[in-house]
Amino acid sequence: MYERNIGTLILRVLVWLAAFASLGAAQGSSSAITTALTELPKCALQCLAASIKASPCAISDVTCQCTNAELVSSAELCVMTSCTVEQSLIAKNVTQTMCGAPVRDKTTEYNIVSCTLMGFACAFVLIRLGYKKFFTRTDLGLDDWFILLTLLVCVPSAVINVDLLTANGLGKDIWTLKPDEIGDFAFAFFIITILYFTEVFVLKLSLLFFYLRIFPGKTIRRVILGTVAFDVLFGIGFIVTALLQCRPISYNWTNWRGEGGGQCIDISAVAWANAAVSIALDLWMLAIPLSQLRELKLHWKKKIGVAMMFCVGTFVTVVSAIRLASLVEFRESTNLTWDYWGVSLWSTVEITVGIICACMPSMRLILVRIAPKVFDVSMVRASRYYYAKRASAYPGKWTDPSTQPSEASKNKSAASRQSWMPPNVRTSWRISQSPHDKVFVDGVLFSKVSPSKLEEEDQGRLVPMEDMDPSKYGTDVQISGGASSRNSTPDPGSTSKI
């Protein structure tokens, strides 16, 4: 008796749908509705008929059926348990079309953000490397090579974003897509996840190697090297986890069908763990340079300037936190292409903005060279004055060989060369006879550095400098390229190298 009533109700629903299609034809919209009617699975039609019967809505009341939350929820639950995933998506698309639901599409917005930020990231990296390679005599360091590696990994990511993710439905509702498009989207998302994990840890390596270049102190270098080791393990661990999260690997892009044949770990938990560790590591990496500020012999205003330079990286941490919030929709999503839009967008913003922030110190040097009166700082001028003071202590050895003084004048100037030193500093000087731009002082090699070279490398070292006047020390003083340290208690962070 129950089956007969359901059969009669299904027949009535079909008649109503046909009438609804005829009404749509009169309004010029029958094409999509008629096509949808022919695609509606039988299992979904049975669920729809049963839900209408159990609801207060009349068979002809379209508005009630589309807006009654209890009816819609009951029908969707029935469809999910009675139909396959593909049939459920078809039924969802048919009912959304019949109810006149708006078609959501955010693919263009995503493409604009992705391409724009990628363009800026490429420009910053190329300017940074080009300036160092062609306009200065500074060799590329590990931080430069790793920022270039980050960019090289980002290029295929940008291509996948446009040609695979958005082209296969990112930013659209999954029920509006064909099964092949959903499969291609899942495959692209699997690849982009691995690339993202790679970009995160390589970008952090670039910043850490930058710290190694500017902080020569032994203690801080040990801390940085330990952080480098942790970051490498962090990156490799999550890359391997992403590769092996499903068995077989192909199940990463076929499990959406719900047909079995594979097994996966909790992918959402992996994403949350990666985001949490990454944010914690960002905060730790921010604390490393800030911990050195109080040791710097700079005016408090300059300390604020240095702190602000490093705090630019906090913007990346903020973006990472926003991305973490977007992972809420990532967990157990049934509308992958729509729900994954947020995490995909913020992942792109996080990496590209991170690249731009990592290039900021180099951009400052370029601006100083272009407009020194506007962007130059007193620290550069102080360094130039200090080095000039040292250069004046060696007359004739810092100029053309033809201007070298005679032996008598050398002896005469010996006292003047030592006049600025404390009485108990050893005065055995050995003047180098081969390159004329270098001099040995108690076995310590001094090299001539031009003001332009100092400007280009004014951030080559950022160290706690002792008072530059050696006369204030009561013990033997060893000069090492512009910084003084007591021989009795050497401090690895108190010397600087030319």
Coordinates of C-alpha atoms in Angstrom, one line a residue:
M1 CA 0.0 0.0 0.0
Y2 CA 2.9 2.4 0.9
E3 CA 4.8 1.6 -2.3
R4 CA 1.6 2.2 -4.3
N5 CA 1.2 5.6 -2.6
I6 CA 4.8 6.5 -3.3
G7 CA 4.4 5.5 -6.9
T8 CA 1.4 7.6 -7.3
L9 CA 3.2 10.6 -5.7
I10 CA 6.1 10.2 -8.0
L11 CA 3.8 10.2 -10.9
R12 CA 2.2 13.4 -9.6
V13 CA 5.7 15.0 -9.1
L14 CA 6.6 14.1 -12.7
V15 CA 3.3 15.7 -13.9
W16 CA 4.1 18.8 -11.8
L17 CA 7.6 19.0 -13.2
A18 CA 6.3 18.8 -16.7
A19 CA 3.9 21.5 -16.0
F20 CA 6.7 23.5 -14.4
A21 CA 8.8 23.0 -17.5
S22 CA 5.9 24.2 -19.7
L23 CA 5.6 27.3 -17.5
G24 CA 9.3 27.9 -17.9
A25 CA 8.9 27.6 -21.7
A26 CA 6.4 30.4 -21.7
Q27 CA 9.1 32.5 -19.9
G28 CA 11.9 31.5 -22.3
S29 CA 13.7 29.3 -19.7
S30 CA 12.5 25.8 -20.6
S31 CA 15.8 24.6 -22.1
A32 CA 17.8 24.2 -18.9
I33 CA 14.7 22.9 -16.9
T34 CA 13.8 20.3 -19.6
T35 CA 17.4 19.1 -19.7
A36 CA 17.5 18.9 -15.9
L37 CA 14.3 16.8 -15.8
T38 CA 15.7 14.2 -18.1
E39 CA 18.8 13.9 -15.9
L40 CA 17.1 13.7 -12.5
P41 CA 18.0 10.2 -11.1
K42 CA 15.2 7.9 -10.1
C43 CA 16.5 7.6 -6.5
A44 CA 16.4 11.3 -6.1
L45 CA 12.9 11.5 -7.5
Q46 CA 11.7 9.0 -4.9
C47 CA 13.3 11.0 -2.1
L48 CA 11.8 14.2 -3.4
A49 CA 8.3 12.6 -3.6
A50 CA 8.6 11.3 0.0
S51 CA 9.8 14.6 1.3
I52 CA 7.0 16.5 -0.3
K53 CA 4.4 14.1 1.1
A54 CA 5.8 14.5 4.6
S55 CA 5.9 18.3 4.4
P56 CA 3.1 20.9 4.6
C57 CA 3.8 22.0 1.1
A58 CA 1.3 21.4 -1.7
I59 CA 2.5 19.5 -4.8
S60 CA 2.1 22.6 -6.9
D61 CA 3.6 25.1 -4.4
V62 CA 7.0 25.6 -5.8
T63 CA 7.9 28.4 -3.5
C64 CA 7.1 26.4 -0.4
Q65 CA 9.1 23.4 -1.6
C66 CA 12.2 25.5 -2.4
T67 CA 12.1 27.5 0.9
N68 CA 11.0 24.9 3.4
A69 CA 14.2 24.1 5.2
E70 CA 12.9 20.9 6.7
L71 CA 11.8 19.6 3.4
V72 CA 15.1 20.4 1.7
S73 CA 17.1 18.9 4.5
S74 CA 15.0 15.7 4.5
A75 CA 15.3 15.4 0.7
E76 CA 19.1 15.9 0.7
L77 CA 19.6 13.4 3.5
C78 CA 17.6 10.8 1.7
V79 CA 19.4 11.5 -1.6
M80 CA 22.8 11.1 0.1
T81 CA 21.9 7.7 1.6
S82 CA 20.0 6.4 -1.4
C83 CA 22.0 7.6 -4.4
T84 CA 25.6 7.6 -5.4
V85 CA 27.8 10.7 -5.1
E86 CA 27.4 11.5 -8.8
Q87 CA 23.6 11.0 -8.7
S88 CA 23.4 13.2 -5.6
L89 CA 25.3 16.0 -7.4
I90 CA 23.0 15.7 -10.4
A91 CA 19.9 15.9 -8.2
K92 CA 21.3 18.9 -6.4
N93 CA 22.0 20.7 -9.6
V94 CA 18.4 19.9 -10.9
T95 CA 16.7 21.2 -7.8
Q96 CA 18.9 24.3 -7.6
T97 CA 18.1 25.1 -11.2
M98 CA 14.4 24.6 -10.7
C99 CA 14.3 26.8 -7.6
G100 CA 16.1 29.6 -9.4
A101 CA 19.1 29.5 -7.0
P102 CA 21.9 31.9 -8.1
V103 CA 24.9 30.5 -9.8
R104 CA 28.0 31.2 -7.7
D105 CA 31.3 31.8 -9.4
K106 CA 34.5 33.4 -7.8
T107 CA 37.0 32.0 -10.3
T108 CA 37.8 35.4 -11.9
E109 CA 38.4 37.0 -8.5
Y110 CA 40.9 34.2 -7.6
N111 CA 42.7 34.5 -10.9
I112 CA 43.2 38.2 -10.5
V113 CA 44.6 38.0 -7.0
S114 CA 46.8 35.0 -7.9
C115 CA 48.3 36.5 -11.1
T116 CA 48.7 40.0 -9.6
L117 CA 50.6 38.9 -6.5
M118 CA 52.7 36.4 -8.5
G119 CA 53.7 39.2 -10.8
F120 CA 54.8 41.4 -7.9
A121 CA 56.7 38.5 -6.3
C122 CA 58.6 37.8 -9.6
A123 CA 59.4 41.5 -10.0
F124 CA 60.8 41.8 -6.5
V125 CA 63.0 38.7 -6.7
L126 CA 64.3 39.6 -10.2
I127 CA 65.1 43.2 -9.1
R128 CA 66.8 41.9 -5.9
L129 CA 69.0 39.3 -7.8
G130 CA 69.7 41.6 -10.7
Y131 CA 70.8 44.4 -8.5
K132 CA 73.2 42.2 -6.6
K133 CA 74.5 40.5 -9.7
F134 CA 74.9 43.4 -12.1
F135 CA 75.1 46.6 -10.1
T136 CA 77.2 45.6 -7.1
R137 CA 80.2 43.4 -6.4
T138 CA 78.2 41.4 -3.8
D139 CA 78.0 37.7 -4.5
L140 CA 74.6 35.9 -4.2
G141 CA 74.2 34.3 -0.8
L142 CA 72.3 31.3 0.3
D143 CA 69.3 33.5 1.2
D144 CA 69.3 34.8 -2.5
W145 CA 69.4 31.3 -3.9
F146 CA 66.6 30.0 -1.7
I147 CA 64.4 33.0 -2.5
L148 CA 65.0 32.1 -6.2
L149 CA 64.1 28.5 -5.5
T150 CA 60.9 29.6 -3.8
L151 CA 60.0 31.6 -6.8
L152 CA 60.8 28.7 -9.1
V153 CA 58.4 26.5 -7.1
C154 CA 55.8 29.3 -7.2
V155 CA 55.8 29.4 -11.0
P156 CA 54.2 26.0 -11.6
S157 CA 51.8 26.8 -8.7
A158 CA 50.6 29.9 -10.5
V159 CA 50.1 27.9 -13.7
I160 CA 48.1 25.2 -11.9
N161 CA 46.0 27.8 -10.1
V162 CA 44.8 29.2 -13.5
D163 CA 44.9 26.2 -15.9
L164 CA 43.8 23.4 -13.5
L165 CA 42.2 24.7 -10.3
T166 CA 39.9 27.5 -11.5
A167 CA 39.5 25.9 -15.0
N168 CA 38.0 22.9 -13.3
G169 CA 35.7 24.6 -10.9
L170 CA 37.5 26.3 -8.0
G171 CA 35.1 29.0 -6.8
K172 CA 32.1 27.2 -8.1
D173 CA 29.6 24.8 -6.5
I174 CA 30.6 21.2 -7.1
W175 CA 27.2 20.2 -8.4
T176 CA 27.5 22.5 -11.4
L177 CA 30.5 20.6 -12.6
K178 CA 31.0 17.4 -14.7
P179 CA 32.5 14.3 -13.0
D180 CA 35.7 14.6 -15.1
E181 CA 36.1 18.2 -14.0
I182 CA 35.8 17.2 -10.3
G183 CA 38.4 14.5 -10.8
D184 CA 40.8 17.0 -12.5
F185 CA 40.2 19.5 -9.7
A186 CA 41.0 16.9 -7.0
F187 CA 44.3 15.9 -8.9
A188 CA 45.3 19.6 -9.2
F189 CA 44.6 20.2 -5.5
F190 CA 46.8 17.2 -4.6
I191 CA 49.7 18.6 -6.6
I192 CA 49.2 22.2 -5.3
T193 CA 49.2 20.9 -1.7
I194 CA 52.7 19.4 -2.1
L195 CA 54.0 22.5 -3.8
Y196 CA 52.6 24.7 -1.0
F197 CA 54.3 22.6 1.7
T198 CA 57.6 23.0 -0.3
E199 CA 57.2 26.7 -0.7
V200 CA 56.6 27.2 3.0
F201 CA 59.7 25.6 4.3
V202 CA 62.0 26.9 1.4
L203 CA 60.8 30.5 2.0
K204 CA 61.6 30.1 5.7
L205 CA 65.1 28.8 4.8
S206 CA 65.7 32.0 2.8
L207 CA 64.9 34.2 5.8
L208 CA 67.0 32.0 8.1
F209 CA 70.0 32.2 5.8
F210 CA 69.5 36.0 5.7
Y211 CA 69.8 35.9 9.5
L212 CA 72.9 33.9 9.3
R213 CA 74.5 36.5 7.1
I214 CA 73.7 39.5 9.3
F215 CA 74.2 37.9 12.8
P216 CA 77.8 36.6 13.2
G217 CA 77.6 35.9 16.9
K218 CA 78.3 32.3 17.8
T219 CA 75.3 31.8 20.2
I220 CA 72.7 33.4 17.8
R221 CA 74.2 31.4 14.9
R222 CA 73.7 28.2 16.8
V223 CA 70.1 29.1 17.4
I224 CA 69.5 30.0 13.7
L225 CA 71.2 26.7 12.6
G226 CA 69.0 24.7 14.9
T227 CA 66.0 26.5 13.5
V228 CA 67.2 25.7 10.0
A229 CA 67.4 22.0 10.9
F230 CA 63.9 22.0 12.4
D231 CA 62.5 23.8 9.3
V232 CA 64.0 21.2 7.0
L233 CA 62.6 18.4 9.0
F234 CA 59.2 20.2 9.2
G235 CA 59.1 20.7 5.4
I236 CA 60.2 17.2 4.4
G237 CA 57.9 15.6 7.0
F238 CA 54.8 17.3 5.7
I239 CA 55.7 16.8 2.0
V240 CA 56.1 13.0 2.6
T241 CA 52.8 13.0 4.6
A242 CA 51.0 14.8 1.7
L243 CA 52.4 12.3 -0.8
L244 CA 51.4 9.3 1.2
Q245 CA 48.2 10.5 2.8
C246 CA 46.1 8.1 0.7
R247 CA 46.8 4.6 -0.5
P248 CA 46.9 4.1 -3.4
I249 CA 48.1 7.6 -4.2
S250 CA 45.5 7.9 -7.0
Y251 CA 42.8 7.7 -4.3
N252 CA 43.6 11.3 -3.6
W253 CA 41.7 12.3 -6.7
T254 CA 39.2 9.5 -6.9
N255 CA 37.9 9.2 -3.4
W256 CA 35.3 12.0 -4.0
R257 CA 33.2 9.4 -5.8
G258 CA 32.7 7.5 -2.5
E259 CA 33.1 4.1 -4.2
G260 CA 35.9 2.8 -1.9
G261 CA 39.0 1.1 -3.2
G262 CA 41.4 3.1 -1.0
Q263 CA 42.2 4.6 2.3
C264 CA 43.2 8.1 3.5
I265 CA 44.3 9.6 6.8
D266 CA 42.5 12.7 8.1
I267 CA 43.6 15.2 5.5
S268 CA 42.1 18.1 7.4
A269 CA 44.2 17.2 10.5
V270 CA 47.3 17.3 8.3
A271 CA 46.4 20.8 7.0
W272 CA 45.7 22.1 10.6
A273 CA 49.0 20.6 11.9
N274 CA 51.0 22.2 9.1
A275 CA 49.4 25.6 9.6
A276 CA 49.8 25.5 13.4
V277 CA 53.5 24.6 13.2
S278 CA 54.1 27.1 10.5
I279 CA 52.6 30.0 12.5
A280 CA 54.6 28.9 15.6
L281 CA 57.8 28.8 13.6
D282 CA 57.0 32.3 12.1
L283 CA 56.7 33.7 15.6
W284 CA 60.0 32.1 16.7
M285 CA 61.7 33.5 13.6
L286 CA 60.4 36.9 14.5
A287 CA 61.7 36.6 18.0
I288 CA 65.3 35.8 16.8
P289 CA 66.2 39.2 15.3
L290 CA 64.2 41.1 17.8
S291 CA 66.1 39.5 20.7
Q292 CA 69.3 41.1 19.3
L293 CA 68.0 44.7 19.2
R294 CA 69.0 45.6 22.8
E295 CA 72.6 44.6 22.1
L296 CA 72.8 47.0 19.2
K297 CA 74.6 50.3 19.9
L298 CA 72.0 52.4 18.1
H299 CA 69.8 55.3 18.9
W300 CA 66.4 54.1 20.1
K301 CA 64.8 55.6 16.9
K302 CA 67.1 53.5 14.8
K303 CA 66.3 50.4 16.8
I304 CA 62.6 51.0 16.1
G305 CA 63.4 51.2 12.4
V306 CA 65.3 47.9 12.5
A307 CA 62.5 46.3 14.4
M308 CA 59.9 47.6 11.9
M309 CA 61.9 46.0 9.1
F310 CA 61.8 42.6 10.7
C311 CA 58.1 43.1 11.9
V312 CA 57.1 43.4 8.2
G313 CA 57.1 39.6 8.4
T314 CA 54.3 39.6 10.9
F315 CA 51.9 40.4 8.0
V316 CA 52.7 37.0 6.7
T317 CA 51.9 35.5 10.1
V318 CA 48.6 37.3 10.1
V319 CA 47.8 35.9 6.6
S320 CA 48.7 32.4 7.9
A321 CA 46.3 32.9 10.8
I322 CA 43.5 33.9 8.3
R323 CA 44.3 30.8 6.3
L324 CA 44.1 28.7 9.4
A325 CA 40.6 30.1 10.0
S326 CA 39.6 29.2 6.4
L327 CA 40.5 25.5 7.2
V328 CA 37.3 25.3 9.2
E329 CA 35.4 24.9 5.9
F330 CA 38.0 22.5 4.7
R331 CA 37.1 19.7 7.2
E332 CA 34.5 17.1 5.9
S333 CA 33.5 19.4 3.0
T334 CA 30.9 18.0 0.5
N335 CA 31.3 21.1 -1.7
L336 CA 35.0 20.9 -2.4
T337 CA 35.3 23.3 -5.2
W338 CA 33.5 26.1 -3.3
D339 CA 34.8 25.4 0.2
Y340 CA 38.4 25.1 -0.9
W341 CA 38.4 28.6 -2.5
G342 CA 39.3 30.3 0.8
V343 CA 42.2 28.1 1.8
S344 CA 43.5 28.2 -1.8
L345 CA 43.4 32.0 -2.0
W346 CA 45.1 32.6 1.4
S347 CA 47.7 30.0 0.6
T348 CA 48.6 32.0 -2.5
V349 CA 48.6 35.3 -0.7
E350 CA 50.8 33.9 2.1
I351 CA 53.5 32.6 -0.2
T352 CA 53.7 35.6 -2.6
V353 CA 53.5 38.2 0.1
G354 CA 56.2 36.2 2.0
I355 CA 58.5 36.5 -1.0
I356 CA 57.9 40.2 -1.2
C357 CA 58.6 40.7 2.5
A358 CA 61.8 38.7 2.2
C359 CA 63.0 41.1 -0.5
M360 CA 62.3 44.2 1.5
P361 CA 65.8 44.7 3.0
S362 CA 67.3 44.5 -0.5
M363 CA 64.7 46.9 -1.9
R364 CA 65.8 49.4 0.8
L365 CA 69.4 49.2 -0.4
I366 CA 68.3 49.9 -4.0
L367 CA 66.2 52.9 -2.8
V368 CA 69.3 54.2 -0.9
R369 CA 71.3 54.0 -4.1
I370 CA 68.6 55.6 -6.2
A371 CA 67.8 58.4 -3.8
P372 CA 70.4 58.5 -1.0
K373 CA 69.2 61.9 0.4
V374 CA 65.7 60.5 0.9
F375 CA 66.4 56.9 2.1
D376 CA 69.9 57.1 3.6
V377 CA 70.1 56.6 7.3
S378 CA 72.6 57.8 9.9
M379 CA 73.9 54.3 10.5
V380 CA 75.4 54.3 6.9
R381 CA 76.9 57.7 7.5
A382 CA 78.4 56.7 10.8
S383 CA 79.9 53.6 9.3
R384 CA 81.4 55.7 6.5
Y385 CA 82.9 58.1 9.1
Y386 CA 84.3 55.3 11.1
Y387 CA 86.0 53.6 8.2
A388 CA 87.3 56.9 7.0
K389 CA 88.9 57.5 10.4
R390 CA 90.6 54.1 10.2
A391 CA 91.8 54.8 6.6
S392 CA 93.4 58.1 7.7
A393 CA 95.6 56.2 10.1
Y394 CA 97.4 54.6 7.1
P395 CA 98.5 57.5 4.9
G396 CA 99.8 56.4 1.5
K397 CA 98.7 52.8 1.8
W398 CA 95.1 53.6 0.8
T399 CA 96.0 55.4 -2.4
D400 CA 97.8 54.8 -5.7
P401 CA 101.2 53.1 -5.3
S402 CA 102.9 56.1 -6.9
T403 CA 102.0 58.1 -3.9
Q404 CA 103.7 55.7 -1.4
P405 CA 105.8 57.6 1.2
S406 CA 109.5 57.1 1.6
E407 CA 111.0 54.9 4.4
A408 CA 111.8 58.0 6.5
S409 CA 108.2 59.3 6.2
K410 CA 106.9 55.8 7.1
N411 CA 108.9 55.9 10.4
K412 CA 107.8 59.5 11.0
S413 CA 104.2 58.6 10.6
A414 CA 104.4 55.6 12.8
A415 CA 103.7 57.6 15.9
S416 CA 100.8 59.3 14.3
R417 CA 99.4 56.0 13.2
Q418 CA 99.4 54.9 16.9
S419 CA 98.3 58.2 18.4
W420 CA 94.7 57.2 18.6
M421 CA 95.5 53.9 20.3
P422 CA 95.8 53.4 24.1
P423 CA 99.4 53.2 25.5
N424 CA 99.2 49.5 26.3
V425 CA 98.2 48.4 22.8
R426 CA 101.0 46.6 21.0
T427 CA 102.6 48.7 18.4
S428 CA 104.3 46.1 16.2
W429 CA 103.0 46.9 12.8
R430 CA 103.7 45.0 9.7
I431 CA 102.8 46.9 6.5
S432 CA 101.8 44.6 3.6
Q433 CA 104.0 45.0 0.6
S434 CA 101.6 43.4 -1.9
P435 CA 98.2 44.7 -2.6
H436 CA 98.3 48.4 -1.7
D437 CA 94.7 48.4 -0.5
K438 CA 95.4 46.1 2.5
V439 CA 97.4 46.4 5.7
F440 CA 98.3 44.0 8.5
V441 CA 98.1 45.2 12.1
D442 CA 99.3 42.6 14.7
G443 CA 98.3 39.9 12.2
V444 CA 94.9 41.3 11.5
L445 CA 94.2 42.2 7.9
F446 CA 92.6 45.5 7.1
S447 CA 91.1 46.0 3.7
K448 CA 90.2 49.2 1.9
V449 CA 86.4 49.6 1.5
S450 CA 85.0 52.4 -0.6
P451 CA 82.0 54.4 0.7
S452 CA 79.8 53.0 -2.2
K453 CA 80.8 49.5 -1.1
L454 CA 79.7 50.3 2.4
E455 CA 76.4 51.5 1.3
E456 CA 75.8 48.4 -0.7
E457 CA 76.8 46.2 2.2
D458 CA 75.5 48.2 5.1
Q459 CA 73.3 45.3 6.1
G460 CA 75.8 42.7 5.4
R461 CA 76.4 42.5 9.1
L462 CA 74.1 43.6 11.9
V463 CA 76.1 43.1 15.1
P464 CA 76.3 44.5 18.7
M465 CA 79.1 47.0 18.2
E466 CA 81.3 48.1 21.2
D467 CA 82.3 51.7 21.5
M468 CA 84.4 52.4 18.5
D469 CA 87.0 54.5 20.5
P470 CA 89.7 52.1 21.6
S471 CA 91.2 54.6 24.1
K472 CA 88.4 53.7 26.5
Y473 CA 89.7 50.1 27.0
G474 CA 92.3 49.5 29.6
T475 CA 93.5 46.1 28.2
D476 CA 94.8 44.9 25.0
V477 CA 92.4 45.7 22.1
Q478 CA 92.2 43.7 18.9
I479 CA 90.8 45.6 15.9
S480 CA 88.8 43.5 13.5
G481 CA 87.4 45.6 10.6
G482 CA 85.8 48.4 12.5
A483 CA 84.8 46.8 15.8
S484 CA 86.8 46.4 19.0
S485 CA 86.8 43.5 21.4
R486 CA 88.8 42.8 24.6
N487 CA 91.4 40.0 24.1
S488 CA 90.8 38.9 27.7
T489 CA 87.1 38.2 27.2
P490 CA 86.3 37.8 23.5
D491 CA 82.7 38.1 22.5
P492 CA 81.9 36.5 19.2
G493 CA 79.0 39.0 18.7
S494 CA 81.1 42.1 19.3
T495 CA 83.3 42.0 16.2
S496 CA 82.5 43.0 12.7
K497 CA 84.2 42.1 9.5
I498 CA 85.0 44.4 6.6

